[in-house]
């Protein structure tokens, strides 16, 4: 937003704002972040109770408190979006003190996936029991929060979900590099799965289709520019 509307950042003089598809998309995603930040702040003010049955006293290899606080701050807005979605689905929210992570339970699939982490909140089915598998999974998901925070520093708030899904397209499930880095066995994956890309006929078709659509869009834009330049008096 600063890049577009602050001419000094670009070394140019004043410019007139003209609505465009790109700016509308940017405003949409900016609005999501603002909403997420506001909702997360409201949750913080209201407070979240501890998860019953998940009361282990310490983390596995606990990081410094300042690192945890930075991770939580960097993932503040997307965490609010995850919490808002879970609340919309009538999920149960609690705080896993043993892993310093929020947990929103659900009884239906989130985006057709059983478990996933958005920022600082883990969205999953019923897991309010301190079994070794559950505690290992919470530790695994807490590691995804760190990945999200690092990706935010590198490329912005939406960098991690974009990078994760691109990686997952070529390296699905246990082949995914983010899952492997967080620990396959802790995440419920088979650690014996070999790494390496997987591209089937459908995957290749999607890639080719995406390239064709992109090139078609670029061609239309190139065709429109000379006409627009010729119309200027």
PDB file of C-alpha atoms in Angstrom:
ATOM      1  CA  UNK A   1       0.000   0.000   0.000  1.00  0.00           C
ATOM      2  CA  UNK A   2       2.850   2.394   0.821  1.00  0.00           C
ATOM      3  CA  UNK A   3       4.508   1.481  -2.452  1.00  0.00           C
ATOM      4  CA  UNK A   4       1.429   2.599  -4.373  1.00  0.00           C
ATOM      5  CA  UNK A   5       0.307   5.647  -2.432  1.00  0.00           C
ATOM      6  CA  UNK A   6       3.526   7.189  -1.102  1.00  0.00           C
ATOM      7  CA  UNK A   7       5.251   8.764  -4.140  1.00  0.00           C
ATOM      8  CA  UNK A   8       8.453   9.497  -2.183  1.00  0.00           C
ATOM      9  CA  UNK A   9       9.026   5.743  -1.859  1.00  0.00           C
ATOM     10  CA  UNK A  10       9.108   5.456  -5.624  1.00  0.00           C
ATOM     11  CA  UNK A  11      10.974   8.698  -6.375  1.00  0.00           C
ATOM     12  CA  UNK A  12       8.060  10.117  -8.359  1.00  0.00           C
ATOM     13  CA  UNK A  13       5.820  13.104  -8.067  1.00  0.00           C
ATOM     14  CA  UNK A  14       2.173  13.117  -6.968  1.00  0.00           C
ATOM     15  CA  UNK A  15      -0.063  10.647  -8.729  1.00  0.00           C
ATOM     16  CA  UNK A  16      -3.799  10.419  -9.049  1.00  0.00           C
ATOM     17  CA  UNK A  17      -5.425   7.376  -7.513  1.00  0.00           C
ATOM     18  CA  UNK A  18      -7.300   5.333 -10.068  1.00  0.00           C
ATOM     19  CA  UNK A  19      -9.180   2.186  -9.039  1.00  0.00           C
ATOM     20  CA  UNK A  20      -7.899  -1.009 -10.593  1.00  0.00           C
ATOM     21  CA  UNK A  21      -8.379  -4.711 -10.148  1.00  0.00           C
ATOM     22  CA  UNK A  22      -4.995  -5.075  -8.470  1.00  0.00           C
ATOM     23  CA  UNK A  23      -5.707  -2.363  -5.935  1.00  0.00           C
ATOM     24  CA  UNK A  24      -9.110  -3.818  -5.133  1.00  0.00           C
ATOM     25  CA  UNK A  25      -7.485  -7.176  -4.460  1.00  0.00           C
ATOM     26  CA  UNK A  26      -4.893  -5.481  -2.258  1.00  0.00           C
ATOM     27  CA  UNK A  27      -7.605  -3.682  -0.306  1.00  0.00           C
ATOM     28  CA  UNK A  28      -9.446  -6.968   0.141  1.00  0.00           C
ATOM     29  CA  UNK A  29      -6.439  -8.748   1.620  1.00  0.00           C
ATOM     30  CA  UNK A  30      -5.577  -5.706   3.706  1.00  0.00           C
ATOM     31  CA  UNK A  31      -9.146  -5.720   5.020  1.00  0.00           C
ATOM     32  CA  UNK A  32      -8.755  -9.377   5.991  1.00  0.00           C
ATOM     33  CA  UNK A  33      -5.649  -8.537   7.995  1.00  0.00           C
ATOM     34  CA  UNK A  34      -7.350  -5.622   9.752  1.00  0.00           C
ATOM     35  CA  UNK A  35     -10.347  -7.780  10.599  1.00  0.00           C
ATOM     36  CA  UNK A  36      -8.087 -10.590  11.830  1.00  0.00           C
ATOM     37  CA  UNK A  37      -6.071  -8.213  14.006  1.00  0.00           C
ATOM     38  CA  UNK A  38      -9.212  -6.696  15.529  1.00  0.00           C
ATOM     39  CA  UNK A  39     -10.780 -10.098  16.208  1.00  0.00           C
ATOM     40  CA  UNK A  40      -7.558 -11.420  17.721  1.00  0.00           C
ATOM     41  CA  UNK A  41      -7.344  -8.362  19.970  1.00  0.00           C
ATOM     42  CA  UNK A  42     -10.925  -8.913  21.114  1.00  0.00           C
ATOM     43  CA  UNK A  43     -10.117 -12.531  21.970  1.00  0.00           C
ATOM     44  CA  UNK A  44      -7.035 -11.409  23.897  1.00  0.00           C
ATOM     45  CA  UNK A  45      -9.082  -8.918  25.906  1.00  0.00           C
ATOM     46  CA  UNK A  46     -11.769 -11.492  26.622  1.00  0.00           C
ATOM     47  CA  UNK A  47      -9.216 -14.165  27.516  1.00  0.00           C
ATOM     48  CA  UNK A  48      -9.081 -17.862  26.711  1.00  0.00           C
ATOM     49  CA  UNK A  49      -9.310 -20.613  29.289  1.00  0.00           C
ATOM     50  CA  UNK A  50      -6.919 -23.559  29.486  1.00  0.00           C
ATOM     51  CA  UNK A  51      -7.689 -26.784  27.658  1.00  0.00           C
ATOM     52  CA  UNK A  52      -8.902 -29.442  30.101  1.00  0.00           C
ATOM     53  CA  UNK A  53      -6.706 -32.495  30.099  1.00  0.00           C
ATOM     54  CA  UNK A  54      -3.778 -30.672  28.472  1.00  0.00           C
ATOM     55  CA  UNK A  55      -1.836 -29.484  31.481  1.00  0.00           C
ATOM     56  CA  UNK A  56       1.745 -30.700  31.002  1.00  0.00           C
ATOM     57  CA  UNK A  57       3.926 -28.172  32.837  1.00  0.00           C
ATOM     58  CA  UNK A  58       6.700 -27.556  30.328  1.00  0.00           C
ATOM     59  CA  UNK A  59       7.368 -27.385  26.619  1.00  0.00           C
ATOM     60  CA  UNK A  60       9.580 -29.804  24.757  1.00  0.00           C
ATOM     61  CA  UNK A  61      12.756 -27.796  24.154  1.00  0.00           C
ATOM     62  CA  UNK A  62      11.081 -24.471  25.140  1.00  0.00           C
ATOM     63  CA  UNK A  63      12.328 -21.485  23.125  1.00  0.00           C
ATOM     64  CA  UNK A  64      13.176 -18.158  24.826  1.00  0.00           C
ATOM     65  CA  UNK A  65      10.094 -16.201  25.843  1.00  0.00           C
ATOM     66  CA  UNK A  66      11.069 -13.269  23.654  1.00  0.00           C
ATOM     67  CA  UNK A  67      11.099 -15.572  20.597  1.00  0.00           C
ATOM     68  CA  UNK A  68       7.612 -16.870  21.425  1.00  0.00           C
ATOM     69  CA  UNK A  69       6.298 -13.322  21.849  1.00  0.00           C
ATOM     70  CA  UNK A  70       7.761 -12.254  18.503  1.00  0.00           C
ATOM     71  CA  UNK A  71       6.170 -15.274  16.796  1.00  0.00           C
ATOM     72  CA  UNK A  72       2.800 -14.465  18.337  1.00  0.00           C
ATOM     73  CA  UNK A  73       3.057 -10.799  17.303  1.00  0.00           C
ATOM     74  CA  UNK A  74       4.004 -11.633  13.714  1.00  0.00           C
ATOM     75  CA  UNK A  75       1.090 -14.076  13.414  1.00  0.00           C
ATOM     76  CA  UNK A  76      -1.444 -11.882  15.258  1.00  0.00           C
ATOM     77  CA  UNK A  77      -3.677 -11.027  12.289  1.00  0.00           C
ATOM     78  CA  UNK A  78      -3.858 -14.486  10.630  1.00  0.00           C
ATOM     79  CA  UNK A  79      -4.489 -16.011  14.060  1.00  0.00           C
ATOM     80  CA  UNK A  80      -7.542 -13.779  14.348  1.00  0.00           C
ATOM     81  CA  UNK A  81      -8.787 -14.985  10.972  1.00  0.00           C
ATOM     82  CA  UNK A  82      -8.422 -18.610  12.055  1.00  0.00           C
ATOM     83  CA  UNK A  83     -10.208 -17.968  15.325  1.00  0.00           C
ATOM     84  CA  UNK A  84     -13.012 -16.109  13.569  1.00  0.00           C
ATOM     85  CA  UNK A  85     -13.534 -18.976  11.136  1.00  0.00           C
ATOM     86  CA  UNK A  86     -13.576 -21.506  13.967  1.00  0.00           C
ATOM     87  CA  UNK A  87     -16.093 -19.417  15.884  1.00  0.00           C
ATOM     88  CA  UNK A  88     -18.238 -19.179  12.775  1.00  0.00           C
ATOM     89  CA  UNK A  89     -18.245 -22.992  12.752  1.00  0.00           C
ATOM     90  CA  UNK A  90     -19.141 -23.051  16.485  1.00  0.00           C
ATOM     91  CA  UNK A  91     -15.756 -24.397  17.493  1.00  0.00           C
ATOM     92  CA  UNK A  92     -14.501 -24.789  21.053  1.00  0.00           C
ATOM     93  CA  UNK A  93     -11.508 -22.552  21.897  1.00  0.00           C
ATOM     94  CA  UNK A  94      -8.943 -23.158  24.633  1.00  0.00           C
ATOM     95  CA  UNK A  95      -5.274 -22.553  25.387  1.00  0.00           C
ATOM     96  CA  UNK A  96      -2.707 -25.344  25.413  1.00  0.00           C
ATOM     97  CA  UNK A  97      -0.332 -23.983  28.039  1.00  0.00           C
ATOM     98  CA  UNK A  98       2.064 -26.893  27.681  1.00  0.00           C
ATOM     99  CA  UNK A  99       2.773 -25.901  24.072  1.00  0.00           C
ATOM    100  CA  UNK A 100       1.941 -22.167  24.310  1.00  0.00           C
ATOM    101  CA  UNK A 101      -0.543 -22.571  21.475  1.00  0.00           C
ATOM    102  CA  UNK A 102      -4.258 -21.918  20.973  1.00  0.00           C
ATOM    103  CA  UNK A 103      -6.550 -24.753  19.992  1.00  0.00           C
ATOM    104  CA  UNK A 104      -9.918 -24.409  18.268  1.00  0.00           C
ATOM    105  CA  UNK A 105     -11.816 -27.670  18.094  1.00  0.00           C
ATOM    106  CA  UNK A 106     -14.276 -28.388  15.336  1.00  0.00           C
ATOM    107  CA  UNK A 107     -16.702 -31.166  14.452  1.00  0.00           C
ATOM    108  CA  UNK A 108     -16.588 -30.609  10.710  1.00  0.00           C
ATOM    109  CA  UNK A 109     -13.730 -30.400   8.253  1.00  0.00           C
ATOM    110  CA  UNK A 110     -11.999 -27.072   7.777  1.00  0.00           C
ATOM    111  CA  UNK A 111     -11.518 -26.574   4.040  1.00  0.00           C
ATOM    112  CA  UNK A 112     -11.655 -30.374   3.644  1.00  0.00           C
ATOM    113  CA  UNK A 113      -8.608 -30.821   5.879  1.00  0.00           C
ATOM    114  CA  UNK A 114      -8.675 -32.457   9.295  1.00  0.00           C
ATOM    115  CA  UNK A 115      -5.901 -30.427  10.937  1.00  0.00           C
ATOM    116  CA  UNK A 116      -4.027 -27.261  10.143  1.00  0.00           C
ATOM    117  CA  UNK A 117      -2.516 -24.246  11.834  1.00  0.00           C
ATOM    118  CA  UNK A 118      -3.266 -20.615  11.060  1.00  0.00           C
ATOM    119  CA  UNK A 119      -0.724 -18.427  12.782  1.00  0.00           C
ATOM    120  CA  UNK A 120      -0.931 -19.158  16.498  1.00  0.00           C
ATOM    121  CA  UNK A 121      -4.086 -21.295  16.487  1.00  0.00           C
ATOM    122  CA  UNK A 122      -4.386 -24.994  15.713  1.00  0.00           C
ATOM    123  CA  UNK A 123      -7.680 -26.026  14.108  1.00  0.00           C
ATOM    124  CA  UNK A 124      -8.491 -29.676  14.540  1.00  0.00           C
ATOM    125  CA  UNK A 125     -11.005 -32.248  15.673  1.00  0.00           C
ATOM    126  CA  UNK A 126     -11.434 -33.275  19.318  1.00  0.00           C
ATOM    127  CA  UNK A 127      -8.005 -33.534  20.979  1.00  0.00           C
ATOM    128  CA  UNK A 128      -8.587 -32.514  24.602  1.00  0.00           C
ATOM    129  CA  UNK A 129      -6.679 -35.454  26.042  1.00  0.00           C
ATOM    130  CA  UNK A 130      -3.049 -35.625  27.059  1.00  0.00           C
ATOM    131  CA  UNK A 131      -2.063 -38.654  25.014  1.00  0.00           C
ATOM    132  CA  UNK A 132       1.493 -38.867  23.623  1.00  0.00           C
ATOM    133  CA  UNK A 133       0.151 -38.579  20.079  1.00  0.00           C
ATOM    134  CA  UNK A 134      -1.830 -35.418  20.860  1.00  0.00           C
ATOM    135  CA  UNK A 135       1.045 -33.737  22.684  1.00  0.00           C
ATOM    136  CA  UNK A 136       3.429 -34.588  19.866  1.00  0.00           C
ATOM    137  CA  UNK A 137       0.979 -33.155  17.339  1.00  0.00           C
ATOM    138  CA  UNK A 138       0.636 -29.904  19.318  1.00  0.00           C
ATOM    139  CA  UNK A 139       4.409 -29.617  19.354  1.00  0.00           C
ATOM    140  CA  UNK A 140       4.458 -30.208  15.587  1.00  0.00           C
ATOM    141  CA  UNK A 141       1.832 -27.528  14.976  1.00  0.00           C
ATOM    142  CA  UNK A 142       3.605 -25.063  17.251  1.00  0.00           C
ATOM    143  CA  UNK A 143       6.584 -25.447  14.943  1.00  0.00           C
ATOM    144  CA  UNK A 144       4.387 -24.352  12.027  1.00  0.00           C
ATOM    145  CA  UNK A 145       3.790 -21.095  13.901  1.00  0.00           C
ATOM    146  CA  UNK A 146       7.512 -20.426  13.788  1.00  0.00           C
ATOM    147  CA  UNK A 147       7.590 -21.213  10.087  1.00  0.00           C
ATOM    148  CA  UNK A 148       4.709 -18.787   9.549  1.00  0.00           C
ATOM    149  CA  UNK A 149       6.543 -16.070  11.523  1.00  0.00           C
ATOM    150  CA  UNK A 150       9.791 -16.527   9.576  1.00  0.00           C
ATOM    151  CA  UNK A 151       7.931 -16.462   6.254  1.00  0.00           C
ATOM    152  CA  UNK A 152       6.133 -13.274   7.370  1.00  0.00           C
ATOM    153  CA  UNK A 153       9.464 -11.543   7.943  1.00  0.00           C
ATOM    154  CA  UNK A 154      10.710 -12.655   4.530  1.00  0.00           C
ATOM    155  CA  UNK A 155       7.645 -12.108   2.365  1.00  0.00           C
ATOM    156  CA  UNK A 156       4.696 -10.755   4.337  1.00  0.00           C
ATOM    157  CA  UNK A 157       1.712 -12.203   6.172  1.00  0.00           C
ATOM    158  CA  UNK A 158       0.462 -14.372   3.306  1.00  0.00           C
ATOM    159  CA  UNK A 159       3.887 -15.749   2.361  1.00  0.00           C
ATOM    160  CA  UNK A 160       3.675 -18.923   4.425  1.00  0.00           C
ATOM    161  CA  UNK A 161       0.303 -20.261   3.193  1.00  0.00           C
ATOM    162  CA  UNK A 162       1.350 -19.453  -0.371  1.00  0.00           C
ATOM    163  CA  UNK A 163       4.732 -21.161  -0.010  1.00  0.00           C
ATOM    164  CA  UNK A 164       3.233 -24.124   1.837  1.00  0.00           C
ATOM    165  CA  UNK A 165       0.586 -24.799  -0.788  1.00  0.00           C
ATOM    166  CA  UNK A 166       3.000 -24.384  -3.690  1.00  0.00           C
ATOM    167  CA  UNK A 167       5.345 -26.826  -1.979  1.00  0.00           C
ATOM    168  CA  UNK A 168       2.426 -29.158  -1.250  1.00  0.00           C
ATOM    169  CA  UNK A 169       1.448 -29.143  -4.919  1.00  0.00           C
ATOM    170  CA  UNK A 170       4.802 -30.636  -5.909  1.00  0.00           C
ATOM    171  CA  UNK A 171       5.578 -32.425  -2.629  1.00  0.00           C
ATOM    172  CA  UNK A 172       2.253 -33.513  -1.082  1.00  0.00           C
ATOM    173  CA  UNK A 173       1.625 -34.813   2.457  1.00  0.00           C
ATOM    174  CA  UNK A 174       4.744 -36.373   3.998  1.00  0.00           C
ATOM    175  CA  UNK A 175       6.890 -35.122   1.111  1.00  0.00           C
ATOM    176  CA  UNK A 176       6.121 -31.496   2.005  1.00  0.00           C
ATOM    177  CA  UNK A 177       9.299 -29.740   3.145  1.00  0.00           C
ATOM    178  CA  UNK A 178       7.500 -27.736   5.855  1.00  0.00           C
ATOM    179  CA  UNK A 179       5.989 -30.890   7.330  1.00  0.00           C
ATOM    180  CA  UNK A 180       9.310 -32.684   7.234  1.00  0.00           C
ATOM    181  CA  UNK A 181      11.048 -29.794   8.957  1.00  0.00           C
ATOM    182  CA  UNK A 182       8.377 -29.748  11.693  1.00  0.00           C
ATOM    183  CA  UNK A 183       8.761 -33.503  12.234  1.00  0.00           C
ATOM    184  CA  UNK A 184       6.856 -36.143  10.288  1.00  0.00           C
ATOM    185  CA  UNK A 185       6.306 -38.596  13.122  1.00  0.00           C
ATOM    186  CA  UNK A 186       5.085 -35.871  15.503  1.00  0.00           C
ATOM    187  CA  UNK A 187       2.693 -34.655  12.807  1.00  0.00           C
ATOM    188  CA  UNK A 188       1.173 -38.096  12.268  1.00  0.00           C
ATOM    189  CA  UNK A 189       2.961 -38.749   8.953  1.00  0.00           C
ATOM    190  CA  UNK A 190       4.900 -41.830   8.015  1.00  0.00           C
ATOM    191  CA  UNK A 191       8.569 -40.962   8.561  1.00  0.00           C
ATOM    192  CA  UNK A 192       9.608 -43.722   6.139  1.00  0.00           C
ATOM    193  CA  UNK A 193       8.144 -41.835   3.154  1.00  0.00           C
ATOM    194  CA  UNK A 194      10.887 -40.794   0.757  1.00  0.00           C
ATOM    195  CA  UNK A 195      11.179 -37.175  -0.294  1.00  0.00           C
ATOM    196  CA  UNK A 196      10.824 -36.152  -3.900  1.00  0.00           C
ATOM    197  CA  UNK A 197       8.310 -34.460  -6.197  1.00  0.00           C
ATOM    198  CA  UNK A 198       5.077 -36.049  -7.329  1.00  0.00           C
ATOM    199  CA  UNK A 199       3.574 -34.848 -10.586  1.00  0.00           C
ATOM    200  CA  UNK A 200       0.727 -36.737 -12.183  1.00  0.00           C
ATOM    201  CA  UNK A 201      -1.276 -35.989 -15.311  1.00  0.00           C
ATOM    202  CA  UNK A 202      -3.716 -33.752 -13.381  1.00  0.00           C
ATOM    203  CA  UNK A 203      -0.876 -31.781 -11.778  1.00  0.00           C
ATOM    204  CA  UNK A 204       0.798 -31.174 -15.124  1.00  0.00           C
ATOM    205  CA  UNK A 205      -2.540 -30.126 -16.632  1.00  0.00           C
ATOM    206  CA  UNK A 206      -3.082 -27.584 -13.873  1.00  0.00           C
ATOM    207  CA  UNK A 207       0.407 -26.152 -14.387  1.00  0.00           C
ATOM    208  CA  UNK A 208      -0.044 -25.884 -18.146  1.00  0.00           C
ATOM    209  CA  UNK A 209      -3.475 -24.318 -17.682  1.00  0.00           C
ATOM    210  CA  UNK A 210      -2.094 -21.745 -15.244  1.00  0.00           C
ATOM    211  CA  UNK A 211       0.676 -20.787 -17.681  1.00  0.00           C
ATOM    212  CA  UNK A 212      -1.810 -20.448 -20.553  1.00  0.00           C
ATOM    213  CA  UNK A 213      -4.143 -18.239 -18.493  1.00  0.00           C
ATOM    214  CA  UNK A 214      -1.243 -16.049 -17.352  1.00  0.00           C
ATOM    215  CA  UNK A 215       0.069 -15.614 -20.887  1.00  0.00           C
ATOM    216  CA  UNK A 216      -3.423 -14.843 -22.190  1.00  0.00           C
ATOM    217  CA  UNK A 217      -3.891 -12.202 -19.516  1.00  0.00           C
ATOM    218  CA  UNK A 218      -0.492 -10.669 -20.349  1.00  0.00           C
ATOM    219  CA  UNK A 219      -1.339 -10.665 -24.062  1.00  0.00           C
ATOM    220  CA  UNK A 220      -4.627  -8.836 -23.465  1.00  0.00           C
ATOM    221  CA  UNK A 221      -2.832  -6.219 -21.374  1.00  0.00           C
ATOM    222  CA  UNK A 222      -0.198  -5.688 -24.057  1.00  0.00           C
ATOM    223  CA  UNK A 223      -2.931  -5.237 -26.661  1.00  0.00           C
ATOM    224  CA  UNK A 224      -4.737  -2.655 -24.530  1.00  0.00           C
ATOM    225  CA  UNK A 225      -1.721  -0.470 -23.727  1.00  0.00           C
ATOM    226  CA  UNK A 226      -1.128   0.944 -27.253  1.00  0.00           C
ATOM    227  CA  UNK A 227      -4.813   1.854 -27.554  1.00  0.00           C
ATOM    228  CA  UNK A 228      -4.761   3.607 -24.188  1.00  0.00           C
ATOM    229  CA  UNK A 229      -1.566   5.506 -25.166  1.00  0.00           C
ATOM    230  CA  UNK A 230      -3.084   6.549 -28.488  1.00  0.00           C
ATOM    231  CA  UNK A 231      -6.166   7.927 -26.749  1.00  0.00           C
ATOM    232  CA  UNK A 232      -4.080  10.391 -24.676  1.00  0.00           C
ATOM    233  CA  UNK A 233      -4.178  13.891 -26.143  1.00  0.00           C
TER     234      UNK A 233
END
